[in-house]
mmCIF file of C-alpha atoms in Angstrom:
data_model
loop_
_atom_site.group_PDB
_atom_site.id
_atom_site.type_symbol
_atom_site.label_atom_id
_atom_site.label_comp_id
_atom_site.label_asym_id
_atom_site.label_seq_id
_atom_site.Cartn_x
_atom_site.Cartn_y
_atom_site.Cartn_z
ATOM 1 C CA MET A 1 91.397 128.749 95.328
ATOM 2 C CA TYR A 2 94.690 126.988 96.104
ATOM 3 C CA LEU A 3 96.495 130.320 95.712
ATOM 4 C CA LEU A 4 93.806 132.264 97.597
ATOM 5 C CA ILE A 5 94.265 129.978 100.603
ATOM 6 C CA GLY A 6 98.026 129.395 100.216
ATOM 7 C CA VAL A 7 99.014 133.041 99.722
ATOM 8 C CA TRP A 8 96.384 135.099 101.563
ATOM 9 C CA GLY A 9 95.224 132.550 104.151
ATOM 10 C CA GLY A 10 95.673 132.296 107.931
ATOM 11 C CA PRO A 11 98.626 130.929 109.910
ATOM 12 C CA ASN A 12 97.952 127.300 108.912
ATOM 13 C CA ARG A 13 97.397 128.170 105.229
ATOM 14 C CA ILE A 14 100.053 125.898 103.702
ATOM 15 C CA TYR A 15 98.614 122.795 105.408
ATOM 16 C CA ALA A 16 95.058 123.715 104.344
ATOM 17 C CA ALA A 17 96.043 124.578 100.760
ATOM 18 C CA ILE A 18 98.045 121.365 100.238
ATOM 19 C CA LYS A 19 95.285 119.254 101.780
ATOM 20 C CA PHE A 20 92.743 120.910 99.467
ATOM 21 C CA PHE A 21 95.013 120.362 96.468
ATOM 22 C CA LEU A 22 95.733 116.691 97.243
ATOM 23 C CA TYR A 23 92.082 115.770 97.836
ATOM 24 C CA THR A 24 91.030 117.479 94.603
ATOM 25 C CA LEU A 25 93.925 115.970 92.657
ATOM 26 C CA VAL A 26 93.218 112.363 93.695
ATOM 27 C CA GLY A 27 89.537 112.696 92.784
ATOM 28 C CA SER A 28 90.319 114.444 89.511
ATOM 29 C CA VAL A 29 92.858 111.826 88.423
ATOM 30 C CA LEU A 30 90.267 109.064 88.792
ATOM 31 C CA MET A 31 87.773 111.152 86.835
ATOM 32 C CA LEU A 32 90.371 111.754 84.123
ATOM 33 C CA VAL A 33 90.805 107.998 83.737
ATOM 34 C CA GLY A 34 86.999 107.725 83.462
ATOM 35 C CA ILE A 35 86.910 110.457 80.800
ATOM 36 C CA ILE A 36 89.601 108.703 78.750
ATOM 37 C CA VAL A 37 87.706 105.391 78.918
ATOM 38 C CA LEU A 38 84.518 107.215 77.923
ATOM 39 C CA TYR A 39 86.337 108.857 75.014
ATOM 40 C CA PHE A 40 87.406 105.563 73.488
ATOM 41 C CA TYR A 41 84.161 103.737 74.244
ATOM 42 C CA GLY A 42 81.864 106.601 73.232
ATOM 43 C CA GLY A 43 83.075 107.012 69.649
ATOM 44 C CA GLN A 44 86.236 109.039 70.257
ATOM 45 C CA THR A 45 84.464 112.247 71.157
ATOM 46 C CA PHE A 46 84.335 114.538 74.170
ATOM 47 C CA ASP A 47 80.964 115.977 73.079
ATOM 48 C CA ILE A 48 78.735 115.504 76.121
ATOM 49 C CA LEU A 49 75.526 115.517 74.058
ATOM 50 C CA GLU A 50 76.930 112.746 71.843
ATOM 51 C CA LEU A 51 78.134 110.724 74.834
ATOM 52 C CA VAL A 52 74.757 111.010 76.578
ATOM 53 C CA LYS A 53 72.945 109.589 73.526
ATOM 54 C CA LYS A 54 74.853 106.309 73.821
ATOM 55 C CA THR A 55 73.965 103.459 76.153
ATOM 56 C CA TYR A 56 76.765 101.751 78.035
ATOM 57 C CA PRO A 57 76.805 98.247 79.546
ATOM 58 C CA TYR A 58 75.960 98.192 83.264
ATOM 59 C CA GLU A 59 79.389 96.996 84.396
ATOM 60 C CA MET A 60 81.074 99.859 82.558
ATOM 61 C CA GLN A 61 78.553 102.366 83.911
ATOM 62 C CA PHE A 62 79.249 101.067 87.420
ATOM 63 C CA TRP A 63 83.028 101.660 87.269
ATOM 64 C CA LEU A 64 82.736 104.977 85.418
ATOM 65 C CA PHE A 65 80.127 106.159 87.918
ATOM 66 C CA TRP A 66 82.579 105.555 90.773
ATOM 67 C CA ALA A 67 85.441 107.197 88.850
ATOM 68 C CA PHE A 68 83.369 110.354 88.348
ATOM 69 C CA PHE A 69 81.983 110.038 91.873
ATOM 70 C CA ALA A 70 85.514 110.225 93.318
ATOM 71 C CA ALA A 71 85.986 113.708 91.851
ATOM 72 C CA PHE A 72 82.543 115.096 92.547
ATOM 73 C CA ALA A 73 82.270 113.663 96.077
ATOM 74 C CA VAL A 74 85.512 115.429 97.037
ATOM 75 C CA LYS A 75 84.258 118.686 95.576
ATOM 76 C CA VAL A 76 80.790 118.592 97.258
ATOM 77 C CA PRO A 77 82.253 117.418 99.791
ATOM 78 C CA MET A 78 80.482 114.206 100.785
ATOM 79 C CA PHE A 79 81.276 112.155 103.877
ATOM 80 C CA PRO A 80 83.997 110.754 104.344
ATOM 81 C CA VAL A 81 86.063 112.976 101.997
ATOM 82 C CA HIS A 82 84.900 116.229 103.562
ATOM 83 C CA THR A 83 87.852 116.912 105.876
ATOM 84 C CA TRP A 84 89.573 119.406 103.569
ATOM 85 C CA LEU A 85 86.600 121.802 103.735
ATOM 86 C CA PRO A 86 86.763 122.973 107.398
ATOM 87 C CA ASP A 87 90.533 123.516 107.095
ATOM 88 C CA ALA A 88 90.183 125.384 103.794
ATOM 89 C CA HIS A 89 87.365 127.582 105.129
ATOM 90 C CA THR A 90 89.144 128.317 108.390
ATOM 91 C CA GLU A 91 92.396 129.353 106.720
ATOM 92 C CA ALA A 92 90.926 131.115 103.661
ATOM 93 C CA PRO A 93 90.399 134.880 103.720
ATOM 94 C CA THR A 94 86.764 136.032 103.889
ATOM 95 C CA ALA A 95 86.482 136.440 100.109
ATOM 96 C CA GLY A 96 87.971 132.965 99.612
ATOM 97 C CA SER A 97 85.477 131.402 102.040
ATOM 98 C CA VAL A 98 82.584 133.107 100.254
ATOM 99 C CA VAL A 99 83.716 131.913 96.813
ATOM 100 C CA LEU A 100 84.381 128.439 98.209
ATOM 101 C CA ALA A 101 80.934 128.167 99.824
ATOM 102 C CA ALA A 102 78.915 129.919 97.144
ATOM 103 C CA VAL A 103 80.492 128.588 93.961
ATOM 104 C CA LEU A 104 83.240 126.007 94.278
ATOM 105 C CA ILE A 105 81.540 123.273 96.288
ATOM 106 C CA LYS A 106 78.489 123.519 94.014
ATOM 107 C CA MET A 107 80.664 122.243 91.159
ATOM 108 C CA GLY A 108 80.530 118.759 92.650
ATOM 109 C CA ALA A 109 76.733 118.699 92.810
ATOM 110 C CA TYR A 110 76.587 120.202 89.311
ATOM 111 C CA GLY A 111 78.911 117.424 88.127
ATOM 112 C CA PHE A 112 76.528 114.778 89.457
ATOM 113 C CA LEU A 113 73.616 116.428 87.645
ATOM 114 C CA ARG A 114 75.474 117.156 84.415
ATOM 115 C CA PHE A 115 77.611 114.021 84.055
ATOM 116 C CA SER A 116 77.003 111.163 86.508
ATOM 117 C CA LEU A 117 73.208 110.925 86.251
ATOM 118 C CA PRO A 118 72.673 111.373 82.480
ATOM 119 C CA LEU A 119 75.774 109.398 81.404
ATOM 120 C CA PHE A 120 75.324 106.475 83.792
ATOM 121 C CA PRO A 121 71.588 106.241 84.549
ATOM 122 C CA ASP A 122 71.540 102.499 85.307
ATOM 123 C CA ALA A 123 74.454 102.770 87.720
ATOM 124 C CA ALA A 124 72.855 105.834 89.356
ATOM 125 C CA ASN A 125 69.598 103.936 89.867
ATOM 126 C CA SER A 126 71.418 101.013 91.480
ATOM 127 C CA MET A 127 73.472 103.323 93.733
ATOM 128 C CA ILE A 128 70.527 105.015 95.430
ATOM 129 C CA VAL A 129 70.994 103.240 98.777
ATOM 130 C CA PRO A 130 74.743 103.933 99.256
ATOM 131 C CA MET A 131 74.339 107.518 98.030
ATOM 132 C CA LEU A 132 71.389 108.230 100.340
ATOM 133 C CA THR A 133 73.281 106.617 103.228
ATOM 134 C CA LEU A 134 76.368 108.796 102.667
ATOM 135 C CA SER A 135 74.142 111.874 102.353
ATOM 136 C CA VAL A 136 72.280 111.158 105.587
ATOM 137 C CA ILE A 137 75.571 110.501 107.419
ATOM 138 C CA ALA A 138 76.875 113.868 106.129
ATOM 139 C CA ILE A 139 73.712 115.638 107.324
ATOM 140 C CA ILE A 140 73.753 114.146 110.832
ATOM 141 C CA TYR A 141 77.535 114.034 111.287
ATOM 142 C CA GLY A 142 78.025 117.601 110.013
ATOM 143 C CA ALA A 143 75.301 118.875 112.313
ATOM 144 C CA VAL A 144 76.564 117.014 115.403
ATOM 145 C CA VAL A 145 80.164 118.169 114.833
ATOM 146 C CA CYS A 146 78.896 121.774 114.594
ATOM 147 C CA LEU A 147 77.725 121.506 118.198
ATOM 148 C CA ALA A 148 81.322 120.954 119.335
ATOM 149 C CA GLN A 149 82.936 123.806 117.370
ATOM 150 C CA THR A 150 84.469 126.821 119.068
ATOM 151 C CA ASP A 151 85.549 128.631 115.883
ATOM 152 C CA LEU A 152 82.903 130.635 113.989
ATOM 153 C CA LYS A 153 84.165 129.796 110.493
ATOM 154 C CA ARG A 154 84.769 126.150 111.323
ATOM 155 C CA LEU A 155 81.190 125.862 112.603
ATOM 156 C CA ILE A 156 79.787 127.350 109.394
ATOM 157 C CA ALA A 157 82.101 125.077 107.369
ATOM 158 C CA TYR A 158 80.728 121.968 109.091
ATOM 159 C CA SER A 159 77.199 123.299 108.588
ATOM 160 C CA SER A 160 78.095 123.381 104.872
ATOM 161 C CA VAL A 161 78.934 119.660 105.042
ATOM 162 C CA SER A 162 75.490 119.070 106.550
ATOM 163 C CA HIS A 163 73.698 121.306 104.028
ATOM 164 C CA MET A 164 75.502 119.798 101.073
ATOM 165 C CA GLY A 165 74.380 116.422 102.425
ATOM 166 C CA PHE A 166 70.856 117.679 101.818
ATOM 167 C CA VAL A 167 71.782 118.608 98.252
ATOM 168 C CA THR A 168 73.195 115.147 97.481
ATOM 169 C CA LEU A 169 70.216 113.522 99.225
ATOM 170 C CA GLY A 170 67.888 115.433 96.900
ATOM 171 C CA ILE A 171 69.915 114.622 93.803
ATOM 172 C CA PHE A 172 70.191 110.890 94.538
ATOM 173 C CA ALA A 173 66.547 110.566 95.550
ATOM 174 C CA LEU A 174 66.182 110.558 91.749
ATOM 175 C CA ASN A 175 62.682 112.006 91.789
ATOM 176 C CA ILE A 176 61.397 115.407 90.773
ATOM 177 C CA GLN A 177 60.958 116.809 94.285
ATOM 178 C CA GLY A 178 64.444 115.755 95.325
ATOM 179 C CA LEU A 179 66.168 117.001 92.188
ATOM 180 C CA GLU A 180 64.382 120.362 92.106
ATOM 181 C CA GLY A 181 64.907 120.751 95.867
ATOM 182 C CA GLY A 182 68.583 119.814 95.504
ATOM 183 C CA ILE A 183 69.184 122.375 92.766
ATOM 184 C CA LEU A 184 67.286 125.077 94.658
ATOM 185 C CA GLN A 185 69.195 124.230 97.830
ATOM 186 C CA MET A 186 72.476 124.755 95.963
ATOM 187 C CA LEU A 187 71.360 128.316 95.229
ATOM 188 C CA ASN A 188 70.037 128.787 98.765
ATOM 189 C CA HIS A 189 73.214 127.513 100.370
ATOM 190 C CA GLY A 190 75.305 129.808 98.185
ATOM 191 C CA ILE A 191 73.329 132.853 99.292
ATOM 192 C CA VAL A 192 72.967 131.985 102.978
ATOM 193 C CA THR A 193 76.392 130.512 103.729
ATOM 194 C CA GLY A 194 78.056 133.187 101.599
ATOM 195 C CA GLY A 195 76.214 135.741 103.733
ATOM 196 C CA LEU A 196 77.263 134.030 106.960
ATOM 197 C CA PHE A 197 80.937 133.981 105.937
ATOM 198 C CA LEU A 198 80.706 137.652 104.928
ATOM 199 C CA SER A 199 79.182 138.418 108.304
ATOM 200 C CA VAL A 200 81.950 136.584 110.155
ATOM 201 C CA GLY A 201 84.441 138.586 108.073
ATOM 202 C CA VAL A 202 82.839 141.847 109.231
ATOM 203 C CA VAL A 203 83.594 141.198 112.912
ATOM 204 C CA TYR A 204 86.857 139.333 112.289
ATOM 205 C CA ASP A 205 88.255 142.433 110.546
ATOM 206 C CA ARG A 206 87.723 144.377 113.760
ATOM 207 C CA THR A 207 88.420 141.862 116.518
ATOM 208 C CA HIS A 208 90.856 139.473 114.749
ATOM 209 C CA SER A 209 89.255 136.564 116.550
ATOM 210 C CA ARG A 210 86.991 133.804 115.298
ATOM 211 C CA GLU A 211 86.604 132.159 118.702
ATOM 212 C CA ILE A 212 82.961 132.133 119.794
ATOM 213 C CA LYS A 213 84.001 132.676 123.426
ATOM 214 C CA ASP A 214 85.536 136.058 122.472
ATOM 215 C CA TYR A 215 82.099 137.362 121.553
ATOM 216 C CA GLY A 216 78.870 137.884 123.482
ATOM 217 C CA GLY A 217 76.328 140.689 123.656
ATOM 218 C CA LEU A 218 77.036 141.841 120.081
ATOM 219 C CA ALA A 219 73.320 142.574 119.548
ATOM 220 C CA SER A 220 73.555 145.564 121.892
ATOM 221 C CA VAL A 221 76.804 146.828 120.319
ATOM 222 C CA LEU A 222 76.000 146.209 116.631
ATOM 223 C CA PRO A 223 72.185 145.953 116.314
ATOM 224 C CA LEU A 224 72.048 146.307 112.501
ATOM 225 C CA TYR A 225 74.740 143.669 112.069
ATOM 226 C CA ALA A 226 72.854 141.429 114.500
ATOM 227 C CA ALA A 227 69.690 141.805 112.389
ATOM 228 C CA PHE A 228 71.526 140.765 109.200
ATOM 229 C CA PHE A 229 73.116 137.802 110.951
ATOM 230 C CA MET A 230 69.710 136.801 112.329
ATOM 231 C CA VAL A 231 68.180 136.687 108.823
ATOM 232 C CA PHE A 232 71.038 134.486 107.563
ATOM 233 C CA THR A 233 70.762 132.261 110.643
ATOM 234 C CA LEU A 234 67.022 131.775 110.240
ATOM 235 C CA ALA A 235 67.396 131.127 106.499
ATOM 236 C CA SER A 236 70.086 128.548 107.263
ATOM 237 C CA ILE A 237 67.788 126.829 109.744
ATOM 238 C CA GLY A 238 65.016 126.688 107.132
ATOM 239 C CA LEU A 239 62.393 128.969 108.647
ATOM 240 C CA PRO A 240 59.165 129.002 106.578
ATOM 241 C CA GLY A 241 59.007 132.066 104.342
ATOM 242 C CA MET A 242 62.738 131.919 103.731
ATOM 243 C CA ASN A 243 64.647 130.156 100.963
ATOM 244 C CA GLY A 244 66.094 127.360 103.121
ATOM 245 C CA PHE A 245 62.631 126.073 103.945
ATOM 246 C CA ILE A 246 61.617 125.497 100.312
ATOM 247 C CA GLY A 247 64.805 123.643 99.397
ATOM 248 C CA GLU A 248 64.911 121.462 102.501
ATOM 249 C CA PHE A 249 61.187 120.721 102.374
ATOM 250 C CA LEU A 250 61.391 119.512 98.760
ATOM 251 C CA ILE A 251 64.497 117.459 99.541
ATOM 252 C CA ILE A 252 62.924 115.785 102.572
ATOM 253 C CA LEU A 253 59.805 115.081 100.519
ATOM 254 C CA GLY A 254 61.947 113.585 97.753
ATOM 255 C CA GLY A 255 64.092 111.689 100.257
ATOM 256 C CA PHE A 256 61.003 110.327 102.004
ATOM 257 C CA THR A 257 59.600 109.166 98.648
ATOM 258 C CA ALA A 258 62.875 107.371 97.874
ATOM 259 C CA SER A 259 63.419 105.956 101.379
ATOM 260 C CA LYS A 260 61.382 106.587 104.526
ATOM 261 C CA TRP A 261 64.499 106.340 106.728
ATOM 262 C CA ALA A 262 66.344 108.920 104.642
ATOM 263 C CA GLY A 263 63.423 111.320 105.039
ATOM 264 C CA VAL A 264 63.146 110.818 108.793
ATOM 265 C CA LEU A 265 66.892 111.040 109.491
ATOM 266 C CA SER A 266 67.363 114.123 107.309
ATOM 267 C CA ALA A 267 64.544 115.828 109.230
ATOM 268 C CA LEU A 268 66.504 115.031 112.402
ATOM 269 C CA GLY A 269 69.445 116.867 110.830
ATOM 270 C CA ILE A 270 67.285 119.989 110.475
ATOM 271 C CA ILE A 271 66.406 119.857 114.171
ATOM 272 C CA ILE A 272 70.077 119.595 115.154
ATOM 273 C CA GLY A 273 70.794 122.377 112.627
ATOM 274 C CA ALA A 274 68.332 124.687 114.327
ATOM 275 C CA GLY A 275 70.007 123.810 117.638
ATOM 276 C CA TYR A 276 73.578 124.681 116.676
ATOM 277 C CA MET A 277 72.698 127.842 114.711
ATOM 278 C CA LEU A 278 70.453 129.303 117.433
ATOM 279 C CA TRP A 279 72.988 128.348 120.104
ATOM 280 C CA LEU A 280 75.694 130.102 118.062
ATOM 281 C CA TYR A 281 73.500 133.190 117.766
ATOM 282 C CA GLN A 282 72.812 133.176 121.488
ATOM 283 C CA ARG A 283 76.506 132.929 122.408
ATOM 284 C CA VAL A 284 77.639 135.627 119.961
ATOM 285 C CA PHE A 285 74.828 138.167 120.126
ATOM 286 C CA PHE A 286 73.177 137.712 123.515
ATOM 287 C CA MET A 287 74.498 136.784 126.976
ATOM 288 C CA GLU A 288 76.892 139.119 128.790
ATOM 289 C CA THR A 289 78.593 141.746 126.602
ATOM 290 C CA ASN A 290 82.306 141.178 126.213
ATOM 291 C CA GLN A 291 84.039 144.400 127.332
ATOM 292 C CA LYS A 292 86.474 144.229 124.399
ATOM 293 C CA LEU A 293 83.562 144.594 121.970
ATOM 294 C CA ILE A 294 82.243 147.852 123.429
ATOM 295 C CA GLY A 295 82.968 150.712 121.044
ATOM 296 C CA LEU A 296 82.900 148.637 117.838
ATOM 297 C CA GLN A 297 81.467 150.689 114.982
ATOM 298 C CA GLU A 298 78.197 149.654 113.373
ATOM 299 C CA MET A 299 78.262 148.572 109.703
ATOM 300 C CA ASP A 300 78.718 151.528 107.365
ATOM 301 C CA THR A 301 77.451 151.832 103.768
ATOM 302 C CA ARG A 302 80.594 150.193 102.380
ATOM 303 C CA ARG A 303 80.167 147.092 104.547
ATOM 304 C CA LEU A 304 76.437 146.957 103.821
ATOM 305 C CA SER A 305 77.197 147.027 100.088
ATOM 306 C CA HIS A 306 79.094 143.729 100.507
ATOM 307 C CA TYR A 307 75.742 142.031 101.008
ATOM 308 C CA CYS A 308 74.647 143.031 97.484
ATOM 309 C CA PRO A 309 75.359 140.066 95.210
ATOM 310 C CA MET B 1 70.985 138.760 99.517
ATOM 311 C CA ILE B 2 68.204 139.447 102.020
ATOM 312 C CA ILE B 3 65.787 140.154 99.139
ATOM 313 C CA LEU B 4 66.749 136.872 97.457
ATOM 314 C CA ILE B 5 66.269 134.930 100.712
ATOM 315 C CA PHE B 6 62.674 136.138 101.066
ATOM 316 C CA TRP B 7 61.921 136.063 97.335
ATOM 317 C CA ILE B 8 62.868 132.382 97.001
ATOM 318 C CA GLY B 9 61.051 131.656 100.253
ATOM 319 C CA VAL B 10 57.787 133.272 99.196
ATOM 320 C CA TYR B 11 57.816 132.752 95.409
ATOM 321 C CA PRO B 12 59.852 129.587 94.844
ATOM 322 C CA ASP B 13 58.076 128.868 91.572
ATOM 323 C CA THR B 14 60.010 131.719 89.926
ATOM 324 C CA PHE B 15 63.089 129.531 90.227
ATOM 325 C CA LEU B 16 61.517 126.063 90.151
ATOM 326 C CA SER B 17 59.772 126.753 86.827
ATOM 327 C CA PHE B 18 63.154 127.643 85.290
ATOM 328 C CA MET B 19 64.734 124.346 86.247
ATOM 329 C CA HIS B 20 61.682 122.155 85.607
ATOM 330 C CA PRO B 21 62.265 121.367 81.868
ATOM 331 C CA SER B 22 65.895 120.359 82.538
ATOM 332 C CA VAL B 23 64.957 118.213 85.532
ATOM 333 C CA GLU B 24 62.156 116.529 83.563
ATOM 334 C CA HIS B 25 64.589 115.801 80.728
ATOM 335 C CA LEU B 26 67.043 114.279 83.204
ATOM 336 C CA LEU B 27 64.303 112.171 84.788
ATOM 337 C CA GLN B 28 63.264 110.831 81.398
ATOM 338 C CA ARG B 29 66.835 109.641 80.962
ATOM 339 C CA LEU B 30 66.871 108.117 84.453
ATOM 340 C CA HIS B 31 63.416 106.547 84.338
ATOM 341 C CA PRO B 32 62.528 106.076 80.650
ATOM 342 C CA GLY B 33 58.756 106.039 80.097
ATOM 343 C CA GLY B 34 58.003 107.425 83.555
ATOM 344 C CA GLN B 35 55.569 110.329 83.710
ATOM 345 C CA GLU B 36 56.618 112.924 86.267
ATOM 346 C CA MET B 37 54.513 115.748 87.629
ATOM 347 C CA THR B 38 56.012 119.025 88.781
ATOM 348 C CA ALA B 39 57.154 119.106 92.383
ATOM 349 C CA VAL B 40 54.435 121.600 93.284
ATOM 350 C CA ALA B 41 51.701 119.507 91.576
ATOM 351 C CA LYS B 42 52.909 116.393 93.397
ATOM 352 C CA ILE B 43 52.833 118.152 96.757
ATOM 353 C CA MET B 44 49.281 119.377 96.055
ATOM 354 C CA GLU B 45 48.226 115.813 95.221
ATOM 355 C CA ILE B 46 49.717 114.506 98.482
ATOM 356 C CA ILE B 47 47.894 117.245 100.433
ATOM 357 C CA LYS B 48 44.587 116.371 98.717
#
């Protein structure tokens, strides 16, 4: 990913690639220290199944949890270590943004599920409140910042921060609804946000602009493209009958079971989410048609095939 | 992608049933001795 951004990225690619590298490095170094401690304390083995069978004292679990958390929180990314993501998404080429959104940031959530929770269950149980708080902040903050964005990719990147807040909220609710919703939402986010980045790439290839103000009236110029974008937008919002609804509903249910405030505030995030996505759709596809967009060719079979996973 | 969006939205159990054994195993580690119902069963109980 570092090379994808650094070599094939936009004008600010070096800044974005180095920022991405440094954030990941700092988190990974702390995790490496945690792995080494675990190796010596867990019977000199790296076998995860063997390490999970052992029980560690609470104080050790606490410090190791935070060491692993440093790496996974950067990867998710959780608030306040999310700032590399909008830069990386904005500068990455379309394919890089899709891989980043659909696969790479899920590694952090997978790490929580695969390592942090089973290895350090006592620490995870005692960290519910700070984890839910950080998740809710990510949901609300990511959604509010989206309202102020003028760049299409940057807006979708911040919506990823908000959506990944839902994933971590579900995971750290530590109940079955939250965990199943969190895992399902990882899949949902990969499909929907990957689709949104692909869609932005379709028009960026032709107009070479990601500024929302450079669009307008695209629905009359590219109706098929507008229909695809509408499906991704509605799925991102969480419309019933679409994948986003199931994931977010389970997460809110799980969050509400763990903490009433977390449930209520995360639901507020969905409302703001509907606001910024529909507003984006209105500004890009409706309103007055930008004269520069007239004559753009509708999606051909090759471009449509990009939507096949 | 569009098919997947609607498929997960209409038949989520296709995917939830896959992950359920792993999630239950993880929950047993997190809350030893705790009996957990499936997410769908729990929702149905709340509705009732």
